[in-house]
Amino acid sequence: GYARLDVGRAARTGDPEVVYGAGKTPAQTVGALRALALAHPGRTVLATRLDEQTRALVRRELPGAEVDDLGRTATLGPPGPRRGRVAVVCAGTADLPVLRECATTVRAFGAEAEEIVDVGVSGLHRLLARMDRIAACDVVVAVAGMEAALPSVLGGLTGLPLIAVPTSVGYGWHLDGLTAWLATLNSCAAGVLSVNVDNGFGAGVAAARIARG
Amino acid sequence: GYARLDVGRAARTGDPEVVYGAGKTPAQTVGALRALALAHPGRTVLATRLDEQTRALVRRELPGAEVDDLGRTATLGPPGPRRGRVAVVCAGTADLPVLRECATTVRAFGAEAEEIVDVGVSGLHRLLARMDRIAACDVVVAVAGMEAALPSVLGGLTGLPLIAVPTSVGYGWHLDGLTAWLATLNSCAAGVLSVNVDNGFGAGVAAARIARG
Amino acid sequence: GYARLDVGRAARTGDPEVVYGAGKTPAQTVGALRALALAHPGRTVLATRLDEQTRALVRRELPGAEVDDLGRTATLGPPGPRRGRVAVVCAGTADLPVLRECATTVRAFGAEAEEIVDVGVSGLHRLLARMDRIAACDVVVAVAGMEAALPSVLGGLTGLPLIAVPTSVGYGWHLDGLTAWLATLNSCAAGVLSVNVDNGFGAGVAAARIARG
Amino acid sequence: GYARLDVGRAARTGDPEVVYGAGKTPAQTVGALRALALAHPGRTVLATRLDEQTRALVRRELPGAEVDDLGRTATLGPPGPRRGRVAVVCAGTADLPVLRECATTVRAFGAEAEEIVDVGVSGLHRLLARMDRIAACDVVVAVAGMEAALPSVLGGLTGLPLIAVPTSVGYGWHLDGLTAWLATLNSCAAGVLSVNVDNGFGAGVAAARIARG
Amino acid sequence: GYARLDVGRAARTGDPEVVYGAGKTPAQTVGALRALALAHPGRTVLATRLDEQTRALVRRELPGAEVDDLGRTATLGPPGPRRGRVAVVCAGTADLPVLRECATTVRAFGAEAEEIVDVGVSGLHRLLARMDRIAACDVVVAVAGMEAALPSVLGGLTGLPLIAVPTSVGYGWHLDGLTAWLATLNSCAAGVLSVNVDNGFGAGVAAARIARG
Amino acid sequence: GYARLDVGRAARTGDPEVVYGAGKTPAQTVGALRALALAHPGRTVLATRLDEQTRALVRRELPGAEVDDLGRTATLGPPGPRRGRVAVVCAGTADLPVLRECATTVRAFGAEAEEIVDVGVSGLHRLLARMDRIAACDVVVAVAGMEAALPSVLGGLTGLPLIAVPTSVGYGWHLDGLTAWLATLNSCAAGVLSVNVDNGFGAGVAAARIARG
Amino acid sequence: GYARLDVGRAARTGDPEVVYGAGKTPAQTVGALRALALAHPGRTVLATRLDEQTRALVRRELPGAEVDDLGRTATLGPPGPRRGRVAVVCAGTADLPVLRECATTVRAFGAEAEEIVDVGVSGLHRLLARMDRIAACDVVVAVAGMEAALPSVLGGLTGLPLIAVPTSVGYGWHLDGLTAWLATLNSCAAGVLSVNVDNGFGAGVAAARIARG
Amino acid sequence: GYARLDVGRAARTGDPEVVYGAGKTPAQTVGALRALALAHPGRTVLATRLDEQTRALVRRELPGAEVDDLGRTATLGPPGPRRGRVAVVCAGTADLPVLRECATTVRAFGAEAEEIVDVGVSGLHRLLARMDRIAACDVVVAVAGMEAALPSVLGGLTGLPLIAVPTSVGYGWHLDGLTAWLATLNSCAAGVLSVNVDNGFGAGVAAARIARG
Ligand SMILES: Nc1ncnc2c1ncn2[C@@H]1O[C@H](COP(=O)(O)O)[C@@H](O)[C@H]1O
Ligand SMILES: Nc1ncnc2c1ncn2[C@@H]1O[C@H](COP(=O)(O)O)[C@@H](O)[C@H]1O
Ligand SMILES: Nc1ncnc2c1ncn2[C@@H]1O[C@H](COP(=O)(O)O)[C@@H](O)[C@H]1O
Ligand SMILES: Nc1ncnc2c1ncn2[C@@H]1O[C@H](COP(=O)(O)O)[C@@H](O)[C@H]1O
Ligand SMILES: [Mg+2]
Ligand SMILES: [Mg+2]
Ligand SMILES: [Mg+2]
Ligand SMILES: [Mg+2]
Ligand SMILES: [Mg+2]
Ligand SMILES: [Mg+2]
Ligand SMILES: [Mg+2]
Ligand SMILES: [Mg+2]
């Protein structure tokens, strides 16, 4: 049964439980998402890490759901009010799925998300040209693979709260993202915060809570 | 010369440069702190990781400075206005220096810091009894060594932004804090943010920026 | 041939050999289980780590066997007498297979097993509500993935012998359970004992021996 | 102040708090041990990991205390009643401090401890000659460094609950005991339980609880 | 072409080149083995790590070859004279392929090989019963997975040259044989020599050279 | 004796042997440097990694030598002709010793070295302001600790051959420079070359050879 | 769209952007390569890490392209002028793909590449016989797996700039090339430069820039 | 007492126990060496890893002993007969202590030892010039630090049994000899045997046993 859903979480922490699709059958995920929506009628509920078959089943069974193939998420229920604004930035194509998972989570958790791509440090002018849009936000999430230099460069250009999401994007020996992870935790910029490799969801939850103030 | 101080940082990021005492002679640290204070007359400036000799010299040379032996910091200059409130919590004696470094940083960066010690998870009643004081803050910093269970337990009890500082406190094979670090990055609670091992300063900078809103 | 079975083990250690299904063909496992049962007529014998095909063959060839799909085990032969009681607890769905492998082993090794699920530390009330059932046992096995905070919280609430089984459950960089493993070995609670990652079987053997007294 | 002592622990878990001497000044350790003894008048209290200066101060300030230089412990207060018997075994000279810390903990936690040394696997006859004394106990603790073969050999000779304590004893590249630790967690004998490297105290707590029944 | 074969190796080192089948197509392996045999008419040549398809092709194309499915090798050409005797021992079923690869290599490199299985340390009587056969050899190869206690026990019972082959056999977190590897390099017995994980071939080459004298 | 000096190296590779001071007594280092100078009368010879006492002895015994306290080197003999120009850049104070060791090596190996400090990525304007001086060189060496973002940013601004020297500068868990090392090997800029942590000497040798053309 | 191509890179660094095929669909790769060629009419553009299907599509869609199955690359456009000469050497068959990727990159970046295979250190005469051809080049790239001894031997025989490419070629526990990588960074020869494991492309970019002078 | 000495070892394995000086007081070492000599009147006994003070005490108390400062050993008693010959080779100064510990062990275990230094692979002519002396031996021990290329080059030049001793000699990040260790276990030469880092003693025991035949 769906008895396992922690329906008291919104009461304790302000935000509802989320369905983590990895390791669940498509039917289990659809059932959990429907049950979550019923338990939280006035707001959006979220499911993440949905594979292709699960996304297909969600589309068939839950016509009201919004499904995103890039970020591999589904949301269901009316968007609640949004407060605050999160800039979610990354360098290139390969980091896009993590950026999108983060942005969708930010919105489901009640804040606006601004997606800014194509600002890798090997072409600095592109980042400098976007600093105004970033400065208009309350918090920045920097999604970065390989050697993850982006959070450090950003940290020298802004005093906003800054969350780094290392990604497992790289070539050769990068240890499934360990390189990027170690980099974010050793940034020469003060106050950079980290989450686990590829954890756009976790960064999104934290960023939304900060942005909502 | 002190030319190396990045006196433009406050303009770019809102907060002044900080003196990192590790690897500097006592005289270099005193000189840098004095120069920073001169460059930022209206506010507190901060020096961290000061060994015993350096703290003695600061006391002799900069009588206006406030020196803290537990957190190994010194601050100089008038406290600026404070906005927002940070709860800094830890389990026991051994984590106190990191907690104090964090709290001092929070204050120097313009927010109030509430220190809450003695709330280890092996005595849950003590933590539950403090939840009201924590709920009155804008962000929580959880300082935790060994297996670092504290952030996860806290994350189930509050929806505040939550920063975990793993510490190198432990016995036997804990890999200089790697155990605690991996734990904070794999917390079963959603949205836990991490900094490097023992990095109370980094957590303090981030927490103050979040609390100031 | 089945000559390789260590049929003298029960004489030396009090408990018979067990069939480890990983790396065996279905036919080999069935043959080994039948041979073990013949060599130990008065008691239950056990096979673990059985894949789907092996479980199907066991059902066809050994109609008297009890097969468990969740814990991936089979047992054969009359239950012997049971002495003592083991509480086997875990947080959620993903840890259930390990919990079940452990509980089945406990029973095959001659003790009662009480399965308690859904007591993760991010919802403490659920754990506190089960402490009476746990206190009625002789030993506790805590099955825990991710950051494995459960054994530490339990260790503050009970003085029973306590065995932690770290699991490979997690997301992002958790090193196939190393995070949970390191956590159990660095618990802030005194006297926590560990086995290898996902080794419900090993924990079950030890717990039954302790419970039997 | 000594307010930090968890004087409620004996009520919650049956055993009193213990003073961990590492990282405390001699005066702090002596003060804590005295306070613990006052809070638990009818039984022995324990302090571990005491350096030479601390042991000297304990001898001067607490004449009733029993101080052990090999295991680096002190105990204070009348021995309570003992129930059950623990065999604590190791191979040679270098593992003796860990064996002794374990045995002293067993006694302070209310069980008898039998110390058996000089039974390394490179001279099997010595171990075989001691098996009768071991079989007369309720639980075995095997303290082992280098490649830690002892627990596996023991596990083939007895069905008693078996706790392995890997030690940091070795030469060349043994990774501060990681080799021994990995070995205990991969023992070919079923049901071997582990604690952290050199953690004779933790093994002693667990063994006493098992032996007391 | 087959120009790449190092046909001068026998002249330089006394033993011909060997075909390493991993990463070669079946046709490449067959061609290389045939070419090697032509270049060394008076003696056996060897190919290792042959998958099922390659073994089938060798059987079809080189009817004179001897193919071993367990050790995954093929040999071609008349057995040369043999000098000296190597004992190759292991604990159980899972280590057999490595034991067999080693024994076949020993024979192809001109020494006798005695295969002794089923002597795991958790049943010491089996090993003790085989010591006479071992003592009649010139060198011992001990193939051992999991915690690899076998070489240490053997090293206390014999003064023969002793080569340990750690294997990747284990359960849970054994790091693909690192545990066994570290164990062999930290043996409490003096003079234990190691090769890489699962490298029965390398141990066989060395053992044959030692046995030949 | 000094027979061990490889005085034929200049003939084979074009550059003379260098004295590596680590692990040598002051007298041994002075003797080796004098012998090297005698063997290569027309050019500079170099000694690196000289501790304070060795530098003092060099000053006393070899009055013609040039001793550098920052880079911990000594050179002896007439400067040969220089061809080509190397830019050696770093972020801040802590990387200066490695930068200086590199620059001195470049000069001793026959190229000009331009030292450019204070160009950390958290203050980009400083780096951009120096790009003209860098572009006038034949090769760049980027000395970088912590998360080592500098080589990547540089690699986007220039097409010169680029060598990264990771340093062991950092705080918290940076694994003695592993973080910086992994970063340089995973740079998002194409063609970044690396040497070992803190190996200013190795980078200097390579850079001089490239610059000389 | 193809807007993501960094068409300004040639202006900034002298060399055009390159298509990295891993993680792209065949159609995306073909599209990107065509767009790159259009943006750089007078010169060769390059795509690397192309799987079988992508190479087939390139052959069909871009008949002017040169496709290499061994190195898994495609180039398009007229060869530009070449300046300087790079020796690319390796030991044996398994390293050939990396050697070829490197050589193709060297040519696409405007230098001549000389491929020299079959010079493994276990047959030194082969390497010594090729030293003249190597000495006629401006820079050497040594591609080496297993224990990667080749760069060190080469470094004793030549004073040319020397880049080592560790490869993931090996057997048993070699950690996906970490062994080779560590070896290149610890070479006893002075001035050896490294790139990431299997990164023939990165070495080729750097070598071409050095050779062009 | 000295009862702990395993005086039966010579009977079981042919060679007497050895005193391992690390972790013993000078008096303990002297006592143990004297007792060993008394128990084995007709032959040499050995003590290794002796610090300066211990060597001084051995010289004072055991005038008949031979003490070696380079290899840090002492031997006592008449040299027994020697059979067979071991070549012990290394590259340079820093590896000499390990080479000497190995050679002394070989002699104490009853074989001749030939010490050959100064044959590093960066100057191949020196090694080639010594191959005749090596070929006259029965087994080779190659002592090698840094990237440990020496065993591989040797393995291509001789078919003798070959033992590699990785040493902790290096600069920068070599992981206390792990680099050399991994290299020896991944040698491209067939049949290379390894011992632990810096374990000249273990290699000496094994080499003597092989050489004695
Ligand atoms: N993409 C994600 N990454 C990490 N954790 C997640 C993700 N999505 C959901 N979660 C967490 O997983 C929990 C649900 O797990 P489950 O009960 O297994 O579905 C949620 O409450 C979140 O805390
Ligand atoms: N699930 C399990 N995990 C680890 N070890 C097991 C498991 N099940 C059985 N074993 C061990 O494996 C042995 C049998 O292995 P085998 O002879 O290969 O079938 C048993 O005696 C147990 O010690
Ligand atoms: N099973 C094996 N394990 C490790 N190395 C092997 C093995 N079999 C052959 N070799 C080595 O691989 C070489 C042949 O490699 P290749 O030229 O790639 O066929 C032989 O000369 C041996 O040194
Ligand atoms: N600072 C340094 N870092 C790394 N290697 C060095 C350094 N200085 C000198 N070397 C190398 O060490 C060799 C001399 O070593 P040695 O014979 O022990 O004095 C030189 O030929 C260089 O290859
Ligand atoms: Mg859940
Ligand atoms: Mg600074
Ligand atoms: Mg078995
Ligand atoms: Mg306490
Ligand atoms: Mg070959
Ligand atoms: Mg030298
Ligand atoms: Mg791009
Ligand atoms: Mg001994």
XYZ file of C-alpha atoms and ligand atoms in Angstrom, chain E residues 4-6 9 17-18 24, chain G residues 91-93 118 126, ligand 9:
13
model
C 53.871 -8.448 -33.357
C 54.684 -11.767 -31.603
C 57.927 -11.476 -29.630
C 61.604 -13.937 -26.015
C 55.753 -15.475 -25.494
C 52.177 -16.302 -24.365
C 41.415 -10.354 -28.976
C 54.305 -0.396 -26.704
C 51.709 -2.626 -28.255
C 48.341 -3.436 -29.773
C 55.964 -1.818 -30.747
C 63.199 -2.195 -30.395
Mg 52.641 -8.640 -27.014
